[in-house]
Coordinates of C-alpha atoms and ligand atoms in Angstrom, one line a residue:
M262 CA -56.8 -33.6 48.6
R263 CA -55.7 -36.9 50.0
S264 CA -52.6 -37.2 52.1
L265 CA -50.0 -39.5 50.6
R266 CA -48.5 -42.5 52.4
P267 CA -44.8 -42.3 53.5
F268 CA -42.5 -44.4 51.4
T269 CA -39.3 -46.1 52.6
Y270 CA -36.5 -47.0 50.3
L271 CA -35.5 -50.6 51.0
G272 CA -32.7 -51.3 48.4
D273 CA -32.5 -54.1 45.9
Y274 CA -34.3 -57.4 46.5
I275 CA -31.9 -60.3 46.1
N276 CA -32.3 -63.9 47.2
G277 CA -35.4 -63.1 49.2
T278 CA -33.9 -60.1 51.1
F279 CA -34.0 -56.3 50.7
T280 CA -30.4 -55.0 50.6
I281 CA -29.3 -51.4 50.4
P282 CA -26.2 -51.3 48.2
K283 CA -22.9 -50.6 50.1
E284 CA -21.1 -49.5 47.0
K285 CA -23.2 -46.8 45.3
S286 CA -22.4 -46.9 41.6
E287 CA -25.4 -44.7 40.5
T288 CA -27.6 -42.3 42.5
F289 CA -31.0 -41.1 41.3
E290 CA -34.1 -39.4 42.6
S291 CA -37.7 -40.3 42.1
L292 CA -39.7 -37.0 41.7
N293 CA -43.4 -36.5 41.2
P294 CA -43.6 -34.8 37.7
G295 CA -47.0 -33.4 38.7
N296 CA -45.8 -31.2 41.6
L297 CA -42.0 -31.3 41.5
K298 CA -42.0 -31.3 45.3
D299 CA -43.1 -34.8 46.3
T300 CA -40.0 -36.9 46.2
L301 CA -40.1 -40.6 46.9
G302 CA -36.4 -40.4 47.8
T303 CA -33.0 -41.2 46.6
F304 CA -32.3 -44.6 45.1
Y305 CA -28.9 -46.3 44.6
A306 CA -27.6 -48.8 42.1
S307 CA -24.7 -51.1 42.6
F308 CA -22.8 -52.7 39.8
S309 CA -21.9 -55.6 42.1
H310 CA -25.7 -56.3 42.6
V311 CA -26.0 -57.1 38.9
C312 CA -24.0 -60.3 39.3
L313 CA -25.4 -61.1 42.8
A314 CA -29.0 -60.9 41.6
T315 CA -28.3 -63.0 38.4
E316 CA -26.5 -65.6 40.5
A317 CA -29.4 -65.8 43.0
A318 CA -31.9 -66.3 40.1
K319 CA -29.6 -68.9 38.6
Q320 CA -29.3 -70.9 41.8
A321 CA -33.1 -70.8 42.4
F322 CA -33.9 -72.0 38.9
P323 CA -33.6 -75.8 39.1
K324 CA -36.0 -76.1 42.1
W325 CA -38.5 -73.6 40.7
R326 CA -38.5 -75.3 37.3
A327 CA -39.0 -78.7 39.0
L328 CA -42.3 -77.5 40.6
S329 CA -45.5 -78.4 38.8
Q330 CA -47.5 -75.7 37.1
E331 CA -50.1 -76.1 39.8
E332 CA -47.6 -75.5 42.5
R333 CA -46.2 -72.4 40.8
A334 CA -49.8 -71.2 40.3
L335 CA -50.3 -71.3 44.1
Y336 CA -47.6 -68.7 44.5
L337 CA -49.0 -66.5 41.8
K338 CA -52.5 -66.7 43.4
K339 CA -50.9 -65.5 46.7
F340 CA -49.3 -62.6 44.7
Y341 CA -52.8 -61.9 43.2
K342 CA -54.2 -61.6 46.8
E343 CA -51.4 -59.2 47.8
I344 CA -52.0 -57.0 44.8
E345 CA -55.7 -57.0 45.5
T346 CA -55.2 -56.0 49.1
H347 CA -52.8 -53.2 48.1
L348 CA -54.5 -51.9 44.9
D349 CA -54.9 -48.4 46.3
Q350 CA -51.4 -48.1 47.6
M351 CA -49.9 -49.3 44.3
A352 CA -52.1 -46.9 42.3
E353 CA -51.0 -44.0 44.6
L354 CA -47.3 -44.8 43.9
I355 CA -48.0 -45.1 40.1
A356 CA -49.7 -41.7 40.1
R357 CA -46.9 -40.1 42.2
E358 CA -44.1 -41.4 40.0
T359 CA -45.7 -41.0 36.5
G360 CA -48.1 -38.1 37.2
K361 CA -50.9 -40.0 35.5
P362 CA -54.4 -39.3 37.1
L363 CA -55.2 -41.5 40.0
W364 CA -58.2 -43.0 38.1
E365 CA -55.9 -44.1 35.4
A366 CA -53.4 -45.5 37.8
L367 CA -56.2 -47.6 39.4
Q368 CA -57.0 -49.0 36.0
E369 CA -53.4 -50.0 35.6
T370 CA -53.5 -51.9 38.9
Q371 CA -56.8 -53.7 38.0
G372 CA -55.0 -54.9 34.9
L373 CA -52.4 -56.6 37.1
L374 CA -55.0 -58.9 38.5
G375 CA -56.5 -59.7 35.0
K376 CA -53.0 -60.6 33.8
I377 CA -52.5 -63.2 36.5
T378 CA -55.9 -64.8 35.8
I379 CA -55.4 -64.9 32.1
T380 CA -51.9 -66.4 32.4
L381 CA -53.1 -69.1 34.7
E382 CA -56.1 -70.0 32.6
E383 CA -55.0 -69.4 29.0
G384 CA -51.2 -69.7 29.3
T385 CA -51.5 -73.3 30.6
K386 CA -53.4 -74.2 27.4
L387 CA -50.9 -72.5 25.1
I388 CA -47.9 -74.5 26.3
S389 CA -49.6 -77.7 27.3
E390 CA -47.9 -80.9 26.3
K391 CA -49.1 -82.4 23.0
E392 CA -49.1 -86.1 22.1
V393 CA -48.4 -86.8 18.4
P394 CA -49.2 -90.5 17.5
N395 CA -47.3 -91.8 14.5
A396 CA -44.8 -88.9 14.6
Q397 CA -42.7 -91.6 12.8
P398 CA -44.4 -94.8 11.6
K399 CA -45.8 -96.5 14.7
L400 CA -43.9 -94.2 17.0
M401 CA -45.3 -91.9 19.6
G402 CA -44.1 -88.3 19.5
R403 CA -44.6 -85.6 22.0
Y404 CA -43.7 -82.0 22.4
R405 CA -43.3 -80.3 25.8
Y406 CA -42.3 -76.8 26.8
K407 CA -39.4 -76.1 29.1
P408 CA -38.5 -72.8 30.8
K409 CA -35.4 -71.0 29.5
G410 CA -33.8 -70.0 32.8
V411 CA -33.0 -66.5 34.1
M412 CA -35.2 -63.9 32.5
L413 CA -34.2 -60.2 32.8
V414 CA -37.2 -57.9 32.7
L415 CA -36.4 -54.2 31.8
G416 CA -39.4 -51.9 32.4
P417 CA -40.4 -48.5 30.9
F418 CA -41.8 -45.6 33.0
N419 CA -45.3 -45.2 31.4
F420 CA -46.9 -48.3 32.8
P421 CA -44.4 -49.1 35.5
A422 CA -46.4 -51.9 37.0
H423 CA -48.5 -53.4 34.2
L424 CA -45.8 -53.8 31.5
P425 CA -43.1 -55.5 33.6
H426 CA -45.8 -57.6 35.3
G427 CA -46.8 -58.7 31.8
H428 CA -43.4 -60.4 31.4
I429 CA -42.8 -61.3 35.0
V430 CA -46.0 -63.3 35.6
P431 CA -45.7 -65.6 32.5
A432 CA -42.0 -66.0 33.1
L433 CA -42.5 -67.2 36.7
F434 CA -45.5 -69.3 35.8
T435 CA -43.7 -71.2 33.1
G436 CA -40.8 -72.0 35.5
N437 CA -38.2 -69.3 34.9
T438 CA -36.6 -67.1 37.5
V439 CA -36.5 -63.3 37.2
V440 CA -34.3 -60.3 37.6
F441 CA -36.3 -57.1 37.2
K442 CA -34.9 -53.6 36.7
P443 CA -37.6 -51.0 36.7
S444 CA -37.3 -47.7 34.9
E445 CA -35.1 -45.2 36.9
Q446 CA -38.1 -42.8 36.6
T447 CA -40.4 -45.2 38.5
P448 CA -38.2 -47.1 41.1
A449 CA -40.7 -46.9 43.9
V450 CA -43.3 -48.8 41.9
G451 CA -40.7 -51.4 41.1
Q452 CA -39.8 -51.7 44.8
F453 CA -43.5 -52.1 45.7
M454 CA -43.9 -54.9 43.3
A455 CA -40.9 -56.7 44.9
E456 CA -42.5 -56.1 48.4
L457 CA -45.8 -57.8 47.2
I458 CA -43.8 -60.7 45.8
H459 CA -42.0 -60.9 49.1
R460 CA -45.3 -61.0 51.0
A461 CA -46.5 -63.8 48.7
Q462 CA -43.5 -65.8 50.0
F463 CA -42.0 -66.9 46.7
P464 CA -38.8 -69.1 47.3
P465 CA -35.7 -66.9 47.7
G466 CA -34.0 -66.0 44.4
V467 CA -37.0 -66.8 42.2
F468 CA -37.7 -63.1 41.8
N469 CA -35.0 -60.4 42.2
L470 CA -35.0 -56.6 41.9
V471 CA -32.1 -54.4 40.9
Q472 CA -32.6 -50.7 40.7
G473 CA -30.5 -48.6 38.3
E474 CA -30.2 -46.4 35.3
K475 CA -29.1 -47.4 31.8
E476 CA -25.6 -48.6 32.7
I477 CA -27.1 -51.1 35.2
G478 CA -29.5 -52.1 32.4
R479 CA -26.6 -52.6 30.0
R480 CA -24.6 -54.6 32.4
L481 CA -27.6 -56.9 33.2
C482 CA -28.1 -57.5 29.5
I483 CA -24.5 -58.7 29.0
E484 CA -24.4 -60.8 32.2
P485 CA -23.6 -64.4 31.0
G486 CA -26.1 -65.9 33.4
V487 CA -29.1 -64.2 31.8
D488 CA -30.9 -66.5 29.4
G489 CA -33.6 -64.0 28.1
I490 CA -34.1 -60.3 28.0
L491 CA -37.7 -59.1 28.1
F492 CA -37.6 -55.4 27.3
T493 CA -40.3 -52.9 26.9
G494 CA -39.1 -49.4 26.0
S495 CA -37.9 -47.2 23.1
Y496 CA -36.5 -48.3 19.8
D497 CA -33.2 -46.6 20.4
V498 CA -32.6 -48.6 23.6
G499 CA -33.9 -51.8 22.0
L500 CA -31.3 -51.3 19.3
K501 CA -28.6 -50.7 21.9
I502 CA -29.6 -54.0 23.6
K503 CA -29.3 -55.8 20.3
E504 CA -25.9 -54.3 19.7
S505 CA -24.5 -55.0 23.2
T506 CA -25.6 -58.7 23.0
L507 CA -24.5 -59.4 19.5
S508 CA -22.3 -62.3 20.5
H509 CA -24.8 -63.6 23.2
F510 CA -26.5 -65.7 20.6
W511 CA -28.1 -68.0 23.2
K512 CA -30.2 -65.2 24.7
T513 CA -33.8 -64.7 23.8
I514 CA -34.2 -61.0 23.2
V515 CA -37.8 -59.8 23.3
L516 CA -38.2 -56.2 22.3
E517 CA -41.5 -54.4 22.7
M518 CA -40.8 -50.9 21.4
G519 CA -42.4 -47.7 20.3
G520 CA -45.0 -46.7 17.8
K521 CA -46.1 -44.0 15.4
N522 CA -49.7 -45.2 15.1
A523 CA -52.2 -44.0 12.5
S524 CA -55.9 -43.8 12.8
I525 CA -57.8 -43.7 9.5
I526 CA -61.2 -42.0 9.5
L527 CA -63.3 -42.6 6.4
D528 CA -66.2 -40.5 5.2
D529 CA -68.8 -43.0 6.4
A530 CA -67.5 -43.1 10.0
S531 CA -69.7 -42.3 13.0
L532 CA -68.4 -38.8 13.8
E533 CA -69.2 -39.0 17.5
K534 CA -67.5 -42.3 18.0
A535 CA -64.5 -41.4 15.9
L536 CA -64.0 -38.2 18.0
Y537 CA -64.3 -40.0 21.3
E538 CA -62.0 -42.9 20.4
N539 CA -59.4 -40.7 18.8
I540 CA -59.3 -38.1 21.6
K541 CA -58.6 -41.0 23.9
G542 CA -56.1 -42.5 21.5
A543 CA -54.1 -39.3 21.1
Y544 CA -54.1 -37.9 24.7
L545 CA -54.6 -40.7 27.3
T546 CA -51.5 -40.8 29.5
T547 CA -50.6 -37.5 28.0
G548 CA -49.8 -39.3 24.7
Q549 CA -47.1 -41.4 26.5
R550 CA -48.3 -44.8 25.2
C551 CA -46.6 -47.0 22.7
S552 CA -50.0 -47.4 21.1
A553 CA -50.9 -43.6 21.2
T554 CA -52.6 -42.2 18.1
S555 CA -50.0 -39.9 16.8
R556 CA -51.3 -39.7 13.2
L557 CA -54.8 -39.0 12.0
I558 CA -55.6 -39.7 8.4
L559 CA -58.9 -38.2 7.3
T560 CA -60.8 -38.6 4.0
E561 CA -61.9 -35.3 2.5
K562 CA -65.6 -35.3 3.2
I563 CA -65.3 -35.8 6.9
A564 CA -62.1 -33.9 7.4
D565 CA -63.5 -30.4 8.2
S566 CA -66.2 -31.4 10.6
F567 CA -63.9 -33.9 12.4
L568 CA -61.0 -31.5 12.7
K569 CA -63.2 -28.7 14.0
E570 CA -64.6 -30.9 16.8
F571 CA -61.3 -32.6 17.5
H572 CA -59.7 -29.2 17.9
R573 CA -62.5 -28.0 20.2
L574 CA -62.3 -31.1 22.4
S575 CA -58.5 -30.9 22.5
K576 CA -58.7 -27.3 23.9
E577 CA -61.3 -28.3 26.5
L578 CA -59.4 -31.3 28.0
K579 CA -58.9 -31.1 31.7
I580 CA -55.2 -31.2 32.5
G581 CA -53.8 -31.3 36.0
Y582 CA -52.5 -32.9 39.1
A583 CA -53.1 -36.7 39.6
F584 CA -54.8 -36.3 43.0
E585 CA -57.3 -33.5 42.2
E586 CA -60.8 -34.3 43.3
T587 CA -64.2 -33.7 41.8
P588 CA -64.9 -31.4 39.9
N589 CA -61.2 -31.0 39.0
I590 CA -60.3 -34.6 38.2
P591 CA -58.0 -34.3 35.2
F592 CA -58.2 -36.3 31.9
M593 CA -54.4 -36.2 31.7
G594 CA -51.4 -35.3 33.8
P595 CA -47.9 -34.0 33.1
L596 CA -45.2 -35.4 30.9
I597 CA -42.7 -37.5 32.8
S598 CA -39.7 -35.2 32.9
Q599 CA -38.1 -31.9 31.9
T600 CA -36.3 -33.7 29.1
S601 CA -39.6 -35.0 27.7
M602 CA -41.2 -31.6 27.9
E603 CA -38.3 -30.0 26.1
K604 CA -38.5 -32.6 23.3
Y605 CA -42.3 -32.1 23.0
L606 CA -41.9 -28.3 22.7
R607 CA -38.9 -28.7 20.3
F608 CA -41.0 -30.8 17.9
Q609 CA -43.6 -28.0 17.6
G610 CA -40.9 -26.0 15.9
I611 CA -39.6 -29.0 13.8
A612 CA -43.1 -29.7 12.5
Q613 CA -43.5 -26.0 11.5
R614 CA -40.1 -25.8 9.8
E615 CA -41.0 -28.9 7.8
G616 CA -44.0 -27.2 6.4
A617 CA -46.8 -28.3 8.7
E618 CA -49.6 -25.9 9.5
I619 CA -49.9 -25.7 13.3
L620 CA -53.6 -25.9 14.1
M621 CA -53.0 -26.0 17.8
R622 CA -49.5 -25.3 19.4
G623 CA -48.4 -27.3 22.3
K624 CA -47.3 -25.1 25.2
A625 CA -45.8 -25.5 28.7
L626 CA -48.7 -24.9 31.2
E627 CA -48.2 -23.0 34.4
L628 CA -50.6 -24.9 36.7
T629 CA -50.8 -25.2 40.5
P630 CA -49.1 -27.3 41.6
S631 CA -46.5 -26.8 39.0
G632 CA -45.1 -29.7 37.0
Y633 CA -44.2 -30.8 33.4
Y634 CA -47.7 -29.9 32.1
V635 CA -48.2 -29.2 28.4
S636 CA -51.2 -28.5 26.2
P637 CA -52.1 -30.9 23.3
S638 CA -51.0 -30.0 19.8
I639 CA -52.3 -30.7 16.3
A640 CA -50.3 -30.2 13.1
L641 CA -51.8 -30.4 9.6
L642 CA -49.4 -32.0 7.1
S643 CA -49.2 -32.0 3.3
P644 CA -49.7 -35.6 2.1
K645 CA -47.0 -35.1 -0.6
K646 CA -44.1 -35.0 1.7
D647 CA -42.0 -38.1 1.6
S648 CA -39.6 -37.8 4.4
S649 CA -40.1 -35.9 7.7
T650 CA -38.2 -36.0 11.0
Y651 CA -41.4 -34.9 12.6
L652 CA -43.5 -37.7 11.1
E653 CA -40.9 -40.4 11.7
T654 CA -40.1 -39.6 15.4
E655 CA -42.1 -41.0 18.3
I656 CA -42.6 -37.8 20.2
F657 CA -44.3 -39.4 23.2
G658 CA -46.5 -36.5 24.1
P659 CA -50.0 -35.3 23.3
N660 CA -49.3 -34.5 19.6
V661 CA -51.2 -35.5 16.5
A662 CA -50.2 -35.1 12.9
V663 CA -53.1 -34.8 10.6
T664 CA -53.1 -35.7 6.9
I665 CA -56.1 -35.3 4.6
V666 CA -56.4 -37.8 1.8
K667 CA -58.8 -38.5 -1.1
N668 CA -59.7 -42.2 -0.5
L669 CA -58.9 -45.4 1.3
D670 CA -56.0 -46.3 -1.0
E671 CA -54.2 -43.0 -0.2
A672 CA -55.0 -43.5 3.4
I673 CA -53.3 -46.8 3.5
E674 CA -50.3 -45.4 1.7
E675 CA -50.0 -42.6 4.3
A676 CA -50.4 -45.1 7.2
N677 CA -47.5 -47.1 5.8
K678 CA -45.1 -44.0 5.8
T679 CA -43.4 -45.1 9.0
D680 CA -40.7 -47.6 10.0
Y681 CA -42.8 -48.4 13.1
G682 CA -45.6 -51.0 12.9
L683 CA -47.5 -51.3 16.2
V684 CA -51.2 -50.3 15.7
V685 CA -53.4 -49.0 13.0
S686 CA -57.1 -48.2 13.4
V687 CA -59.8 -47.6 10.8
F688 CA -63.2 -45.9 11.4
T689 CA -65.8 -46.9 8.9
K690 CA -69.1 -48.7 8.6
D691 CA -67.7 -50.8 5.8
K692 CA -66.2 -54.1 6.9
K693 CA -64.5 -54.5 3.5
A694 CA -62.6 -51.3 4.1
Y695 CA -61.4 -52.7 7.5
E696 CA -60.3 -55.8 5.7
K697 CA -58.4 -53.7 3.1
V698 CA -56.6 -51.9 5.9
F699 CA -55.8 -55.3 7.5
Q700 CA -54.4 -56.5 4.3
G701 CA -52.6 -53.3 3.2
T702 CA -50.7 -52.4 6.4
K703 CA -47.9 -54.0 8.4
T704 CA -48.7 -53.7 12.1
G705 CA -49.1 -56.1 15.0
L706 CA -52.6 -54.7 15.9
V707 CA -55.4 -53.6 13.6
N708 CA -58.5 -52.1 15.2
W709 CA -61.9 -51.5 13.7
N710 CA -63.9 -48.5 15.0
R711 CA -61.7 -48.5 18.1
S712 CA -58.8 -46.3 18.9
T713 CA -55.2 -47.4 18.7
V714 CA -54.9 -47.5 22.5
G715 CA -56.2 -50.2 24.9
G716 CA -54.8 -53.6 24.0
S717 CA -56.2 -56.8 25.5
S718 CA -54.3 -59.3 27.6
K719 CA -56.5 -62.0 25.9
L720 CA -54.8 -61.3 22.6
P721 CA -51.2 -61.1 21.4
F722 CA -49.6 -57.6 21.6
G723 CA -46.5 -56.8 19.6
G724 CA -45.2 -54.8 16.7
Q725 CA -43.5 -55.0 13.4
G726 CA -40.5 -52.9 12.1
K727 CA -39.1 -50.6 14.7
S728 CA -42.0 -51.6 17.1
G729 CA -41.0 -55.1 17.8
N730 CA -38.9 -58.2 16.9
H731 CA -41.6 -60.8 16.4
F732 CA -42.1 -61.9 19.9
P733 CA -45.5 -60.6 20.8
T734 CA -46.4 -60.4 24.5
A735 CA -49.7 -60.4 26.4
L736 CA -51.5 -63.7 25.6
F737 CA -48.5 -65.0 23.7
A738 CA -45.8 -64.3 26.4
P739 CA -45.6 -68.0 27.5
F740 CA -44.2 -68.8 24.1
Y741 CA -41.1 -66.6 24.5
C742 CA -40.6 -67.8 28.1
T743 CA -40.3 -71.4 27.0
Y744 CA -38.8 -73.6 24.3
P745 CA -40.4 -76.6 22.8
V746 CA -38.7 -80.0 23.2
A747 CA -39.6 -82.7 20.7
C748 CA -39.5 -86.2 22.1
L749 CA -39.7 -89.6 20.2
E750 CA -40.9 -92.2 22.6
D751 CA -40.5 -96.0 22.2
A752 CA -41.4 -98.2 25.1
E753 CA -40.7 -101.5 23.3
D754 CA -37.5 -103.5 23.8
S755 CA -37.5 -104.9 20.3
I756 CA -36.5 -102.9 17.2
Q757 CA -39.6 -101.5 15.6
E758 CA -38.3 -100.8 12.1
T759 CA -36.7 -102.6 9.2
I760 CA -32.9 -102.7 9.7
P761 CA -31.2 -100.9 6.7
P762 CA -29.1 -102.9 4.3
G763 CA -25.4 -103.2 5.1
L764 CA -26.0 -103.5 8.9
S765 CA -26.3 -106.9 10.7
L766 CA -26.8 -107.0 14.4
D767 CA -26.2 -110.8 14.6
G768 CA -22.9 -110.8 12.6
K769 CA -24.4 -112.8 9.7
N770 CA -23.8 -110.1 7.1
Ligands
NAD1363 P1 -36.5 -46.4 27.6 O1 -36.2 -47.2 26.3 O2 -35.8 -45.1 27.7 O3 -36.1 -47.3 28.9 C1 -36.7 -48.5 29.1 C2 -35.8 -49.3 30.1 O4 -34.5 -49.6 29.5 C3 -35.4 -48.5 31.3 O5 -35.5 -49.4 32.4 C4 -34.0 -48.1 31.1 O6 -33.3 -47.9 32.3 C5 -33.5 -49.3 30.4 N1 -32.2 -48.9 29.6 C6 -31.8 -47.7 29.1 N2 -30.7 -47.9 28.4 C7 -30.4 -49.2 28.4 C8 -29.3 -50.0 27.9 N3 -28.4 -49.4 27.1 N4 -29.3 -51.3 28.1 C9 -30.3 -51.9 28.8 N5 -31.3 -51.2 29.4 C10 -31.4 -49.9 29.2 O7 -38.1 -46.3 27.6 P2 -39.0 -45.3 28.5 O8 -38.7 -43.9 28.2 O9 -38.9 -45.8 29.9 O10 -40.4 -45.8 27.9 C11 -41.0 -45.2 26.8 C12 -40.8 -46.1 25.6 O11 -41.3 -47.4 25.7 C13 -41.5 -45.5 24.3 O12 -40.7 -45.6 23.2 C14 -42.7 -46.4 24.2 O13 -43.3 -46.5 23.0 C15 -42.1 -47.7 24.7 N6 -43.2 -48.7 25.1 C16 -43.4 -49.8 24.3 C17 -44.5 -50.6 24.7 C18 -44.8 -51.8 23.9 O14 -45.5 -52.7 24.5 N7 -44.4 -51.9 22.7 C19 -45.2 -50.4 25.9 C20 -44.8 -49.2 26.6 C21 -43.8 -48.4 26.3

């Protein structure tokens, strides 16, 4: 097995310098959930750094905003080069802190490069200046996009580089400055992103990093100097952010939250493809994806054959340590923490108590090395049940709830039995059925013969209901990082319109 690089804690990154907090308001460990031995060290948070970082970002904003898009793009291209040079090192840290297999961590780092390219190429088009002749009679109109100011980026643990990066890159490109707080479960990845930005020589204060747990996050949100909060995380925390900023009406609050995503498999679906896509959807990243397939809705004819094979494949999945080599490379790693594992196991009992038939019970696995490993789980539900804690909760583990229905109409009704609204998939040869699912559901993403996981940076990505608050990210991120300014432009000295009655400029009235 490969030997892992040493990691040195450098502190917060404020105004172009790494600074270890003198006053240590919070202390937390970064532990590899896949072996429970490999620690990336102790990290500290300082309440006083909240204000220092925000102030640094505020001071840097006017000069950064004044640069042209081309000038800012040059910095982002340098950042691209740094990521490209350090892909392997970044992937290693992601795998160590999240426990996800190294191959998957490498995919995450590749996505960082794609995000920069797409933002520079497509983002520019989305927010380019538009001339509007005759905006009023014979008057030129124009709308132009301006950056909002200091953007606070709050990251989740499951894609600790890709998801914050998805906010940071468009925010910087459009002329905002940034304060980033990574998840307390993945602080080393957060620090490494700051190191790469430092190497790319961004002007001091344009990007800042503050480590910390939820209290630091809360304090950052209510910092008056913050103009926008770009959050990716759970619904519960999204709600807390809304509550804590109720009187901060000037802040843009972008909430990318959880999901309880359904995949509908109709009788005419290709069995092999539906199996492959839905195994991926349910279990990639050990089910710890906002877009994970946590509900399978099967029509009667295909249900038995699909379930039999789905169960078999679920039992055969290779689960293990991120750095295992051929032939032991795992499909999925551990859950992120003891708390997550306990929640996952608790929900096995909740599903059963609520009347579900447990087709495969999720158990804690004793592997070598030991970690928060669990086996997948499948529960068969009765479609008649109207309310269910099991069905309404994002479990964030490798669990699927299966419902068998008679037809597409019932399937759509089942799919809509959730307050979340991130992704829905349908597997069918019939394009009209896909269209019906598109029309009949309320989610931000609808996939046809593709699993619920695996969004594209070239498309918008955001949810409805408890999944998001109408600010989709990915391709559309430049919109929430800017505001449009409408301009009426008159280059003539003379008055260009009829003067209204009752007003005389030469006093002859
Ligand atoms: P989380 O909500 O627990 O934490 C996210 C971030 O918020 C962390 O940095 C945390 O420190 C911070 N935080 C916690 N309390 C806070 C508070 N009161 N004020 C401000 N910040 C606070 O999420 P997690 O467990 O790290 O990630 C998993 C969740 O993220 C799941 O619900 C998943 O569905 C969701 N997610 C959504 C998307 C999406 O694009 N919609 C993508 C990935 C993950």
